[in-house]
PDB file of C-alpha atoms in Angstrom:
ATOM      1  CA  MET A   1     -11.962  12.630  14.755  1.00 55.00           C
ATOM      2  CA  THR A   2      -9.727  15.295  16.291  1.00 62.00           C
ATOM      3  CA  GLY A   3      -7.455  15.667  19.253  1.00 71.00           C
ATOM      4  CA  ASP A   4      -3.905  16.476  20.260  1.00 78.00           C
ATOM      5  CA  ASP A   5      -2.608  13.226  18.710  1.00 79.00           C
ATOM      6  CA  VAL A   6      -4.634  13.384  15.443  1.00 76.00           C
ATOM      7  CA  LEU A   7      -3.835  15.517  12.439  1.00 78.00           C
ATOM      8  CA  THR A   8      -6.775  16.053  10.078  1.00 82.00           C
ATOM      9  CA  VAL A   9      -6.090  17.302   6.579  1.00 83.00           C
ATOM     10  CA  ASP A  10      -8.104  17.679   3.421  1.00 88.00           C
ATOM     11  CA  GLU A  11      -6.880  16.005   0.236  1.00 91.00           C
ATOM     12  CA  VAL A  12      -3.191  15.189   0.007  1.00 91.00           C
ATOM     13  CA  PRO A  13      -1.837  13.527  -3.175  1.00 94.00           C
ATOM     14  CA  HIS A  14      -0.579   9.982  -2.606  1.00 94.00           C
ATOM     15  CA  HIS A  15       2.436  10.569  -4.842  1.00 94.00           C
ATOM     16  CA  TRP A  16       3.567  13.385  -2.525  1.00 95.00           C
ATOM     17  CA  LEU A  17       2.621  11.899   0.853  1.00 95.00           C
ATOM     18  CA  PHE A  18       3.403   8.188   0.662  1.00 96.00           C
ATOM     19  CA  PRO A  19       7.156   8.452  -0.072  1.00 96.00           C
ATOM     20  CA  ARG A  20       7.495  10.497   3.147  1.00 95.00           C
ATOM     21  CA  MET A  21       5.904   7.758   5.295  1.00 94.00           C
ATOM     22  CA  ALA A  22       7.574   5.010   7.307  1.00 96.00           C
ATOM     23  CA  ALA A  23       4.616   2.805   6.348  1.00 97.00           C
ATOM     24  CA  VAL A  24       1.207   3.359   4.821  1.00 96.00           C
ATOM     25  CA  VAL A  25      -2.004   2.197   6.483  1.00 95.00           C
ATOM     26  CA  HIS A  26      -4.743   2.114   3.879  1.00 95.00           C
ATOM     27  CA  HIS A  27      -7.984   0.477   2.838  1.00 95.00           C
ATOM     28  CA  ALA A  28      -6.279  -1.711   0.185  1.00 96.00           C
ATOM     29  CA  GLY A  29      -8.118  -0.461  -2.818  1.00 95.00           C
ATOM     30  CA  ALA A  30      -6.407  -0.998  -6.167  1.00 95.00           C
ATOM     31  CA  GLY A  31      -5.377   2.632  -6.626  1.00 94.00           C
ATOM     32  CA  THR A  32      -4.074   3.190  -3.096  1.00 95.00           C
ATOM     33  CA  THR A  33      -2.266  -0.163  -3.224  1.00 97.00           C
ATOM     34  CA  ALA A  34      -0.575   0.896  -6.467  1.00 96.00           C
ATOM     35  CA  ALA A  35       0.364   4.286  -5.017  1.00 97.00           C
ATOM     36  CA  GLY A  36       1.949   2.630  -2.017  1.00 97.00           C
ATOM     37  CA  LEU A  37       3.929   0.233  -4.190  1.00 97.00           C
ATOM     38  CA  ARG A  38       5.160   3.129  -6.359  1.00 97.00           C
ATOM     39  CA  ALA A  39       6.226   4.977  -3.187  1.00 98.00           C
ATOM     40  CA  GLY A  40       8.373   2.055  -2.008  1.00 98.00           C
ATOM     41  CA  VAL A  41       7.148   1.914   1.562  1.00 97.00           C
ATOM     42  CA  PRO A  42       5.759  -0.984   3.624  1.00 98.00           C
ATOM     43  CA  ALA A  43       1.991  -1.356   3.850  1.00 98.00           C
ATOM     44  CA  VAL A  44      -0.505  -2.154   6.581  1.00 98.00           C
ATOM     45  CA  PRO A  45      -3.696  -2.888   4.663  1.00 98.00           C
ATOM     46  CA  VAL A  46      -7.053  -2.652   6.451  1.00 97.00           C
ATOM     47  CA  PRO A  47      -9.399  -4.231   3.892  1.00 96.00           C
ATOM     48  CA  ALA A  48     -13.045  -3.496   4.278  1.00 89.00           C
ATOM     49  CA  GLN A  49     -14.871  -4.051   0.998  1.00 89.00           C
ATOM     50  CA  MET A  50     -14.929  -5.203  -2.590  1.00 91.00           C
ATOM     51  CA  ASP A  51     -11.516  -6.207  -3.944  1.00 95.00           C
ATOM     52  CA  ALA A  52      -9.563  -5.002  -0.869  1.00 96.00           C
ATOM     53  CA  PRO A  53      -9.006  -8.510   0.568  1.00 96.00           C
ATOM     54  CA  PHE A  54      -7.397  -9.509  -2.748  1.00 97.00           C
ATOM     55  CA  TRP A  55      -5.034  -6.513  -2.735  1.00 97.00           C
ATOM     56  CA  ALA A  56      -4.213  -6.932   0.957  1.00 97.00           C
ATOM     57  CA  ALA A  57      -3.263 -10.559   0.337  1.00 97.00           C
ATOM     58  CA  ARG A  58      -1.218  -9.525  -2.706  1.00 97.00           C
ATOM     59  CA  LEU A  59       0.762  -7.003  -0.633  1.00 98.00           C
ATOM     60  CA  THR A  60       1.537  -9.749   1.867  1.00 98.00           C
ATOM     61  CA  ARG A  61       2.622 -12.204  -0.892  1.00 98.00           C
ATOM     62  CA  LEU A  62       4.828  -9.464  -2.426  1.00 98.00           C
ATOM     63  CA  GLY A  63       6.625  -9.173   0.904  1.00 98.00           C
ATOM     64  CA  VAL A  64       5.806  -5.482   1.567  1.00 98.00           C
ATOM     65  CA  SER A  65       3.284  -6.099   4.348  1.00 98.00           C
ATOM     66  CA  PRO A  66       3.196  -8.186   7.537  1.00 97.00           C
ATOM     67  CA  GLY A  67      -0.432  -8.992   6.661  1.00 97.00           C
ATOM     68  CA  PRO A  68      -3.815  -7.338   6.696  1.00 97.00           C
ATOM     69  CA  VAL A  69      -5.701  -6.107   9.714  1.00 97.00           C
ATOM     70  CA  PRO A  70      -9.337  -6.700   8.699  1.00 93.00           C
ATOM     71  CA  LEU A  71     -11.607  -3.795   9.589  1.00 92.00           C
ATOM     72  CA  ARG A  72     -13.815  -6.035  11.744  1.00 92.00           C
ATOM     73  CA  ASP A  73     -10.726  -6.887  13.856  1.00 91.00           C
ATOM     74  CA  LEU A  74      -9.236  -3.385  13.941  1.00 94.00           C
ATOM     75  CA  SER A  75      -8.078  -2.205  17.338  1.00 95.00           C
ATOM     76  CA  ALA A  76      -5.352   0.149  18.543  1.00 93.00           C
ATOM     77  CA  ASP A  77      -3.319  -2.811  19.762  1.00 95.00           C
ATOM     78  CA  ARG A  78      -3.601  -4.742  16.476  1.00 96.00           C
ATOM     79  CA  LEU A  79      -2.804  -1.716  14.371  1.00 96.00           C
ATOM     80  CA  THR A  80       0.159  -0.786  16.588  1.00 95.00           C
ATOM     81  CA  ALA A  81       1.553  -4.338  16.348  1.00 97.00           C
ATOM     82  CA  ALA A  82       1.177  -4.355  12.559  1.00 97.00           C
ATOM     83  CA  LEU A  83       2.799  -0.919  12.210  1.00 96.00           C
ATOM     84  CA  ARG A  84       5.694  -1.898  14.453  1.00 97.00           C
ATOM     85  CA  GLN A  85       6.243  -5.092  12.452  1.00 98.00           C
ATOM     86  CA  ALA A  86       6.058  -3.179   9.129  1.00 98.00           C
ATOM     87  CA  THR A  87       8.494  -0.496  10.215  1.00 97.00           C
ATOM     88  CA  ASP A  88      10.856  -2.577  12.373  1.00 97.00           C
ATOM     89  CA  THR A  89      11.412  -5.376   9.852  1.00 97.00           C
ATOM     90  CA  PRO A  90      13.940  -4.150   7.256  1.00 97.00           C
ATOM     91  CA  ALA A  91      12.880  -6.805   4.757  1.00 98.00           C
ATOM     92  CA  PHE A  92       9.498  -5.085   4.236  1.00 98.00           C
ATOM     93  CA  ARG A  93      11.115  -1.756   3.327  1.00 98.00           C
ATOM     94  CA  GLY A  94      13.780  -3.426   1.209  1.00 98.00           C
ATOM     95  CA  ARG A  95      11.208  -5.380  -0.797  1.00 98.00           C
ATOM     96  CA  ALA A  96       8.988  -2.300  -1.131  1.00 98.00           C
ATOM     97  CA  GLN A  97      11.901  -0.230  -2.448  1.00 98.00           C
ATOM     98  CA  ALA A  98      12.928  -2.962  -4.892  1.00 98.00           C
ATOM     99  CA  LEU A  99       9.366  -3.185  -6.244  1.00 97.00           C
ATOM    100  CA  ALA A 100       9.140   0.632  -6.561  1.00 98.00           C
ATOM    101  CA  THR A 101      12.338   0.644  -8.626  1.00 97.00           C
ATOM    102  CA  ARG A 102      10.976  -2.128 -10.841  1.00 96.00           C
ATOM    103  CA  ILE A 103       7.625  -0.352 -11.324  1.00 95.00           C
ATOM    104  CA  ALA A 104       9.366   2.945 -12.142  1.00 95.00           C
ATOM    105  CA  GLY A 105      11.301   1.178 -14.894  1.00 94.00           C
ATOM    106  CA  GLU A 106       8.230  -0.328 -16.537  1.00 92.00           C
ATOM    107  CA  ASP A 107       6.650   1.078 -19.680  1.00 91.00           C
ATOM    108  CA  GLY A 108       3.102   0.077 -18.833  1.00 87.00           C
ATOM    109  CA  ALA A 109       1.501   2.043 -21.647  1.00 90.00           C
ATOM    110  CA  GLY A 110       3.939   0.631 -24.149  1.00 92.00           C
ATOM    111  CA  ALA A 111       3.208  -2.920 -23.014  1.00 89.00           C
ATOM    112  CA  VAL A 112      -0.525  -2.357 -23.438  1.00 91.00           C
ATOM    113  CA  VAL A 113      -0.065  -0.872 -26.912  1.00 93.00           C
ATOM    114  CA  ALA A 114       2.062  -3.860 -27.926  1.00 92.00           C
ATOM    115  CA  ALA A 115      -0.501  -6.312 -26.558  1.00 92.00           C
ATOM    116  CA  VAL A 116      -3.364  -4.618 -28.376  1.00 94.00           C
ATOM    117  CA  GLY A 117      -1.279  -4.609 -31.524  1.00 92.00           C
ATOM    118  CA  ARG A 118      -0.729  -8.357 -31.222  1.00 92.00           C
ATOM    119  CA  LEU A 119      -4.448  -8.976 -30.676  1.00 92.00           C
ATOM    120  CA  SER A 120      -5.452  -6.850 -33.633  1.00 85.00           C
ATOM    121  CA  GLY A 121      -2.811  -8.451 -35.889  1.00 78.00           C
ATOM    122  CA  GLY A 122      -0.849  -5.220 -36.200  1.00 63.00           C
TER     123      GLY A 122
END
């Protein structure tokens, strides 16, 4: 898709792009969901397959999303409404930034090592 109002790019790293966004519209896969949470920006998930409905619902429960826009219901009007709600409601950005700070402070690898150690009796 191209046009005067569409910018098409090749690969762009999530860790670089997402923090520069007002909100992230994405397919709600586990990796993209995690990247959005680390970036600290509101999300508008558009779940389409596999585990995406789970992650979209999780974003909503975490308070960083106004709710999913299922692919089968996607329209310009619905996406615009969700984006406006995500960007115009300060609570979504505040919650996203708080979660990003919490995630940045976690030692995920250390927690896994400790858990494996407990399981193996070490």
